[in-house]
Coordinates of C-alpha atoms in Angstrom, one line a residue:
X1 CA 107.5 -2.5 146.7
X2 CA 105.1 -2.2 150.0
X3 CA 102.4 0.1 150.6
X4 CA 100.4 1.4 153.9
X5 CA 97.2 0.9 153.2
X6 CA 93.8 3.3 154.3
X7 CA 90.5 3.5 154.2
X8 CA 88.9 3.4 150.1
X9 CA 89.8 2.1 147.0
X10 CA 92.8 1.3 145.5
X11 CA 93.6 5.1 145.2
X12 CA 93.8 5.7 148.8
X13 CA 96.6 3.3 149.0
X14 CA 99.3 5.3 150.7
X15 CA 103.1 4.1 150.0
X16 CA 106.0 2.9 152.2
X17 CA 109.1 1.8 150.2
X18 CA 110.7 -0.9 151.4
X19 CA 114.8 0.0 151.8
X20 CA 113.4 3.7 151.3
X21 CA 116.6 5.9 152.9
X22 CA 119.3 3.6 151.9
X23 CA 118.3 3.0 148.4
X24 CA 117.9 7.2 147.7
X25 CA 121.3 8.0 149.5
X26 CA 123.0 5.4 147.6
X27 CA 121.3 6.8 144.1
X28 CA 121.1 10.1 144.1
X29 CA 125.5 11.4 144.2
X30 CA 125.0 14.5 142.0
X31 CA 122.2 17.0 143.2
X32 CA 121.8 18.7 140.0
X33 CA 121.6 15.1 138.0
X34 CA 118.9 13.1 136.3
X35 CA 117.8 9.9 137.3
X36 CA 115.0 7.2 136.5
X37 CA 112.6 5.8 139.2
X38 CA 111.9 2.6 136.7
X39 CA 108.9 1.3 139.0
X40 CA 107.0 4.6 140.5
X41 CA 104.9 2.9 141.8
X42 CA 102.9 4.8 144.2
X43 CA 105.7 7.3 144.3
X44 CA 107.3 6.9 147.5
X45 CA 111.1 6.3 146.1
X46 CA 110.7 9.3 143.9
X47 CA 108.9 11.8 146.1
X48 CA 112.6 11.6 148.3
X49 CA 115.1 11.4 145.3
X50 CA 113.2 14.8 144.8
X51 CA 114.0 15.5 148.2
X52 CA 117.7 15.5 147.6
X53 CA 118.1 17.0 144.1
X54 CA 118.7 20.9 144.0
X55 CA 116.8 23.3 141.3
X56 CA 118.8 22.3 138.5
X57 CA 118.2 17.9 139.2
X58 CA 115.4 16.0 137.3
X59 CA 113.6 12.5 137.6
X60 CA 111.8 10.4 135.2
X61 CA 109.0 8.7 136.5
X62 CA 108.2 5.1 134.8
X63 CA 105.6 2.4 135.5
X64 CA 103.6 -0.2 133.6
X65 CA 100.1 0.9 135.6
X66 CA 98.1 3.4 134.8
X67 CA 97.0 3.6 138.6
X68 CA 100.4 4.3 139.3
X69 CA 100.7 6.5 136.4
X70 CA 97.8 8.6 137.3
X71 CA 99.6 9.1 141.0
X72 CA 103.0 10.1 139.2
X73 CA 101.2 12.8 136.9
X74 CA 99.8 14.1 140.2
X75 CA 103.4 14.0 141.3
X76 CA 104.4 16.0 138.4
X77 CA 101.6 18.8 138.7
X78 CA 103.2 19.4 141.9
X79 CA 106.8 19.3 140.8
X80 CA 108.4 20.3 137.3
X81 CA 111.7 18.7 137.5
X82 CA 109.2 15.2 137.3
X83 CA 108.1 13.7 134.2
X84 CA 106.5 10.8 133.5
X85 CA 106.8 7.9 131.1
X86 CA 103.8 5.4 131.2
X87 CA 105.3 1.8 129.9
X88 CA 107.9 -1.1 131.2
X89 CA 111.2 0.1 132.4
X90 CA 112.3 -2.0 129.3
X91 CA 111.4 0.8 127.5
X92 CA 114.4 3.4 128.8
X93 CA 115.7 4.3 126.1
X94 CA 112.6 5.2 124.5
X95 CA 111.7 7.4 127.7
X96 CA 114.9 8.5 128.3
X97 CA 114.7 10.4 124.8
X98 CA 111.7 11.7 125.1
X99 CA 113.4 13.5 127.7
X100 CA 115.7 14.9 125.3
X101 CA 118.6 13.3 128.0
X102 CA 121.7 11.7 126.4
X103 CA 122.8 10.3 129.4
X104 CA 121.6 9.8 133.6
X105 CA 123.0 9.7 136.7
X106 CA 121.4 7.1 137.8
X107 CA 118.3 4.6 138.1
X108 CA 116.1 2.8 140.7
X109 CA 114.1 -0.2 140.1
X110 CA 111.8 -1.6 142.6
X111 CA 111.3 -4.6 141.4
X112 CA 107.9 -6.8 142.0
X113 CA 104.5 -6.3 142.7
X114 CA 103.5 -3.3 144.8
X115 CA 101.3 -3.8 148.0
X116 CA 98.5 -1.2 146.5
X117 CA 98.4 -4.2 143.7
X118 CA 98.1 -6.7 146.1
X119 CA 96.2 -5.3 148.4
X120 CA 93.4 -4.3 145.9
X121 CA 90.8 -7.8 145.1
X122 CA 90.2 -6.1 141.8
X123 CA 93.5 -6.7 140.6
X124 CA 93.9 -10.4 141.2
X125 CA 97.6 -10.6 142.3
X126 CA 96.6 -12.3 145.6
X127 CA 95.3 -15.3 147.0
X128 CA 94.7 -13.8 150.1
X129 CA 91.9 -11.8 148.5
X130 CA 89.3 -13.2 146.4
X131 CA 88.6 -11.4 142.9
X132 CA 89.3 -11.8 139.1
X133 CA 91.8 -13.9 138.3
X134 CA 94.0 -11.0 136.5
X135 CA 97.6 -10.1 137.6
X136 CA 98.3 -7.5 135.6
X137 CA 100.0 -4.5 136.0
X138 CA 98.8 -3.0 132.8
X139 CA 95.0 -4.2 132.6
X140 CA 94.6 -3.1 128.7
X141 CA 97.5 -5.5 127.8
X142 CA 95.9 -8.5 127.2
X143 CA 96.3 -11.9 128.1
X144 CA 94.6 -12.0 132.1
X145 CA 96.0 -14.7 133.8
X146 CA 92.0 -16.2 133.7
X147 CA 92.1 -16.2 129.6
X148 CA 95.9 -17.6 129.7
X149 CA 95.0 -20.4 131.9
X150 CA 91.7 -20.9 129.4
X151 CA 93.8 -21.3 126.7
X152 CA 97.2 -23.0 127.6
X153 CA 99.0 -26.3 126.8
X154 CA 99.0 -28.2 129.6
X155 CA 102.8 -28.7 129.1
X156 CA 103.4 -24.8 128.4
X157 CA 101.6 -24.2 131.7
X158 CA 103.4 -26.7 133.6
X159 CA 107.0 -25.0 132.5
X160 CA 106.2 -21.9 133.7
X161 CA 104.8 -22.5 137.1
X162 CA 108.0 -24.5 137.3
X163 CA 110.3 -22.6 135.6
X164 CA 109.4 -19.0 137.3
X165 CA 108.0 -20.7 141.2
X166 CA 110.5 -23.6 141.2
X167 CA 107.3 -25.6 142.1
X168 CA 107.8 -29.3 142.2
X169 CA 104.1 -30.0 141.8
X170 CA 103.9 -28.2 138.6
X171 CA 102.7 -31.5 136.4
X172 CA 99.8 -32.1 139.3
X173 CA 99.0 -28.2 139.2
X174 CA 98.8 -28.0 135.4
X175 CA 96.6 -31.6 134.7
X176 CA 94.1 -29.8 137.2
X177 CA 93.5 -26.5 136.0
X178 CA 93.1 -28.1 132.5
X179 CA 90.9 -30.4 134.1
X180 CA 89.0 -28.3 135.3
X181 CA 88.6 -25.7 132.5
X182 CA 86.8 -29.0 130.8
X183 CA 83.8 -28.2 133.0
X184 CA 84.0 -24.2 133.7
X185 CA 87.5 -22.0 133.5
X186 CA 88.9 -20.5 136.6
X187 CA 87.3 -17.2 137.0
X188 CA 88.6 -15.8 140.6
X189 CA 92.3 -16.1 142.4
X190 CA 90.5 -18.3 145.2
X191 CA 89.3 -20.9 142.5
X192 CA 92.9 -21.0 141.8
X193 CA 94.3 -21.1 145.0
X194 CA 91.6 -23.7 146.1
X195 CA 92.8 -25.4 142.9
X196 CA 96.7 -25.6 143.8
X197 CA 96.1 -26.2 147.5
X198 CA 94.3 -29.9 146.6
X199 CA 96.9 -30.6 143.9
X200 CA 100.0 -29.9 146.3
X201 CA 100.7 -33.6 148.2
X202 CA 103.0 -31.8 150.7
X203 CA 102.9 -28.2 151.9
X204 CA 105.1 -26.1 153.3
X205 CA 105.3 -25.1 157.0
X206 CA 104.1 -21.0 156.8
X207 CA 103.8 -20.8 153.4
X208 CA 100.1 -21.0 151.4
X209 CA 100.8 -24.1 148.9
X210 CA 99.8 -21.7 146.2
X211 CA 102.5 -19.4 146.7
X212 CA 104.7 -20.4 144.1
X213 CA 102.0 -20.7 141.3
X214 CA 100.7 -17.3 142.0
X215 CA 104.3 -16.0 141.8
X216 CA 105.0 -17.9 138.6
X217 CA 101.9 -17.3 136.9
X218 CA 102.3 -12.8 137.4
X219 CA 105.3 -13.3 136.4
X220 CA 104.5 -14.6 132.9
X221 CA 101.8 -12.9 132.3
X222 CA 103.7 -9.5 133.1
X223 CA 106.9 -10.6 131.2
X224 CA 109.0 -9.6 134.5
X225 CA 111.9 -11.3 134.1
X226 CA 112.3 -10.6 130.3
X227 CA 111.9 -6.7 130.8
X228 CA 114.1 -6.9 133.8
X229 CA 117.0 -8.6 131.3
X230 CA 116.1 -5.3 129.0
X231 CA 116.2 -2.7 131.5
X232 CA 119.3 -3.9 132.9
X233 CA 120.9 -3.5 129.9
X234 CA 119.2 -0.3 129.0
X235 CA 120.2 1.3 132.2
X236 CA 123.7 0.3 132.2
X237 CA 124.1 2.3 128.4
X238 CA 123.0 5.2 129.8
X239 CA 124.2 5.8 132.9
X240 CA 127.2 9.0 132.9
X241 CA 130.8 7.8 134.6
X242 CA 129.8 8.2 138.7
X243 CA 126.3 7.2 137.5
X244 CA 124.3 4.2 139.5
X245 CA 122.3 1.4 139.3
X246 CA 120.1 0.5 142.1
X247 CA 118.1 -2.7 142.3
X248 CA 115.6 -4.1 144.9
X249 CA 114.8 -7.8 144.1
X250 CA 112.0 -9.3 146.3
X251 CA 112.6 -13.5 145.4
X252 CA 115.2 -15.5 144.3
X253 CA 114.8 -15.3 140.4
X254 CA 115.4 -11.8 140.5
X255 CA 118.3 -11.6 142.8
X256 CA 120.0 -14.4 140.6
X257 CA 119.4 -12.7 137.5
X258 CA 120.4 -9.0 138.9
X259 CA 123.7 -10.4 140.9
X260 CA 124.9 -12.6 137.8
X261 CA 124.8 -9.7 135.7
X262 CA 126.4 -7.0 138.1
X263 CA 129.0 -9.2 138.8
X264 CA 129.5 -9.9 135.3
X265 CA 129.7 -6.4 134.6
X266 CA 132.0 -5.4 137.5
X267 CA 134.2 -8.5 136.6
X268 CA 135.4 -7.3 132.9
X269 CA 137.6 -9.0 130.8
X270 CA 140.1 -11.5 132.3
X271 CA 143.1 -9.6 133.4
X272 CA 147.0 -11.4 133.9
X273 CA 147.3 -12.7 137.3
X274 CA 148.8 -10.1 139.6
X275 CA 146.9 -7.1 138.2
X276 CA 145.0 -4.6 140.7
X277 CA 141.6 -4.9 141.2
X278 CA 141.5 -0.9 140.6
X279 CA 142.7 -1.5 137.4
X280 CA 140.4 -4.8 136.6
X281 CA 137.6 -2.3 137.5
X282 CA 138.8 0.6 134.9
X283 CA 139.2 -2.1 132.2
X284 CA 135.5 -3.4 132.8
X285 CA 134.1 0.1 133.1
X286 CA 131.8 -0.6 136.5
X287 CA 132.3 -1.8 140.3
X288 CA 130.1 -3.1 142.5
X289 CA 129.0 -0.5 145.8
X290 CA 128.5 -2.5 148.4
X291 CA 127.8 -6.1 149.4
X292 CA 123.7 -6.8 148.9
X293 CA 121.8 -5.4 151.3
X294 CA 118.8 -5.7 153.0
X295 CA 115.8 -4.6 155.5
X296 CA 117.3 -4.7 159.0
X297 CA 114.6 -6.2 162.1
X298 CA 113.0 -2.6 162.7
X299 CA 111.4 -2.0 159.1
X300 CA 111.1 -5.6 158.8
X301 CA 108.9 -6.5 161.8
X302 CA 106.7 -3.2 160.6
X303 CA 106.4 -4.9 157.0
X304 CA 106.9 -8.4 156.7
X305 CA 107.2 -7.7 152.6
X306 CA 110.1 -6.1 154.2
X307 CA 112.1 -9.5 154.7
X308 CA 112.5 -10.6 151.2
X309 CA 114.1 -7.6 149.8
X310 CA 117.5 -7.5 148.5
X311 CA 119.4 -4.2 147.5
X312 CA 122.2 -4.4 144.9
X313 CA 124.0 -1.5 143.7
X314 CA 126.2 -1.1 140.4
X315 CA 129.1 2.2 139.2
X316 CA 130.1 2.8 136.0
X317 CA 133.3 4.2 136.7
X318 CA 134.5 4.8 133.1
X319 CA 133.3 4.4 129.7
X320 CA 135.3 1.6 128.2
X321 CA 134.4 -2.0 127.0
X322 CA 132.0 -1.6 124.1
X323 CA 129.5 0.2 126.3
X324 CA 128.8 3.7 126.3
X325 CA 127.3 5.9 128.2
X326 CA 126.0 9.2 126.6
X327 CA 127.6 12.0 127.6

């Protein structure tokens, strides 16, 4: 997700999607369909699926924020064929029903933080910005990363800076924030940062040693890659035969987790050597569109966010294999 950002608060944020044409033209193959924008955001991915769909198309609007909410209930003043679900895209189904759909023709997620999150100090996502150390994208789910890092096993904190930033320093990281909770807690992302950067022996040559903690911390505390493992198999039970999957990652943990199960999918059942590959993709019920894709120079040399992205796109081509779509 990526964001243009003006003058004013977090509000006045305005939104550029990163992989914006491509990702919409690959979604949306039925006019008059429904689809799910699983991470509005600030709306920019949904204001051009609208775009494309005729009278008779609808789109489902979901997002954990309730800045980004309030944006997408603008959205659907303006527009009745949006709604608006306010929750993680782990909750389809539950959204999906509210809808009174059985079935969709396909879904976006966007996955990551947006740039209107870290752009904004108040929200704590970045170490470029000083504020409260918070990182979430729902602030009335409790814990903030502060009272999580207050709280902790040194161990439990040590696994997930490693486990979700792949940071090799995670034993020197952890010891020092308990450390130094002893005395006072960390309050503000540049107590943290300030914290990491002294712990980290070697840095990294263009990258701010605190990177990975940062990363690994919002991740946890926002539950991102278990709700992306829900959502993925949420979206793949509803999608309608012709219906599509399309998912931006923006790091590695993501990508792994989206490719492995796409490919898994796509794969199917082992079939006898010799069989066609059209007929391997009937028996699993999906194909893959497309190798990954991602942000050519232009858009990324006007966002930099831009250069991390990675487009993957999934078909359901039948309905076969234990899963169903509605119909």
């Amino acid at each position: 997700m990526t964001a243009e950002r003006t003058e004013g608060t977090a509000e006045s944020f305005r939104h550029r999607s990163v992989l914006l044409d491509s990702a919409v033209e690959l979604l949306v193959t039925d006019t008059a369909g429904r689809y799910v924008d699983g991470t509005f955001g600030r709306g920019g991915h949904s204001r051009l699926i609208l775009e494309h769909l005729g009278p008779a198309g609808a789109l489902l609007g979901i997002d954990k924020d309730p800045q980004a909410i309030d944006s997408a209930r603008g959205l659907s003043r303006e527009d009745g064929r949006f709604g608006v679900f306010h929750g993680s895209f782990a909750e389809m189904d539950q959204a999906i029903d509210q809808q009174g759909w059985d079935g969709v023709n396909g879904i976006l997620l966007d996955l990551g933080v947006s740039s209107p999150q870290l752009d904004d100090a108040g929200r704590g996502f970045s170490f470029m910005r000083n504020g409260p150390l918070d990182m979430r994208m729902n602030p009335e789910q409790p814990p903030s990363a502060a009272q999580w890092l207050a709280e902790a096993d040194e161990q439990d904190i040590a696994n997930v800076i490693f486990r979700y930033g792949e940071e090799r320093f995670s034993r020197r990281i952890a010891k020092r924030i308990v450390e130094r909770r002893k005395e006072e807690p960390l309050k503000t992302t540049h107590e943290l940062a300030e914290l990491v950067a002294e712990a980290v022996p070697k840095k990294e040559k263009h990258k701010h040693p605190a990177t990975r903690t940062f990363q690994a911390v919002r991740i946890f505390i926002n539950r991102e890659l278990e709700d992306l493992e829900a959502g993925l198999e949420a979206a793949v039970s509803r999608l309608l035969p012709g219906g599509r999957l399309v998912v931006i990652s923006f790091h590695s943990l993501e990508d792994r987790l989206v490719k492995r199960f796409m490919r898994d999918l796509a794969r199917g059942p082992r079939m006898p050597k010799g069989v066609p590959v059209t007929a391997e993709q009937e028996a699993s019920g999906f194909r893959l569109v497309s190798k990954a894709l991602k942000a050519d120079d232009r858009e990324i040399n006007d966002n930099v966010r831009a250069r991390s992205a990675v487009m993957r796109v999934l078909e359901r081509v039948s309905v076969s294999n234990g899963r169903q779509g509605s119909a």
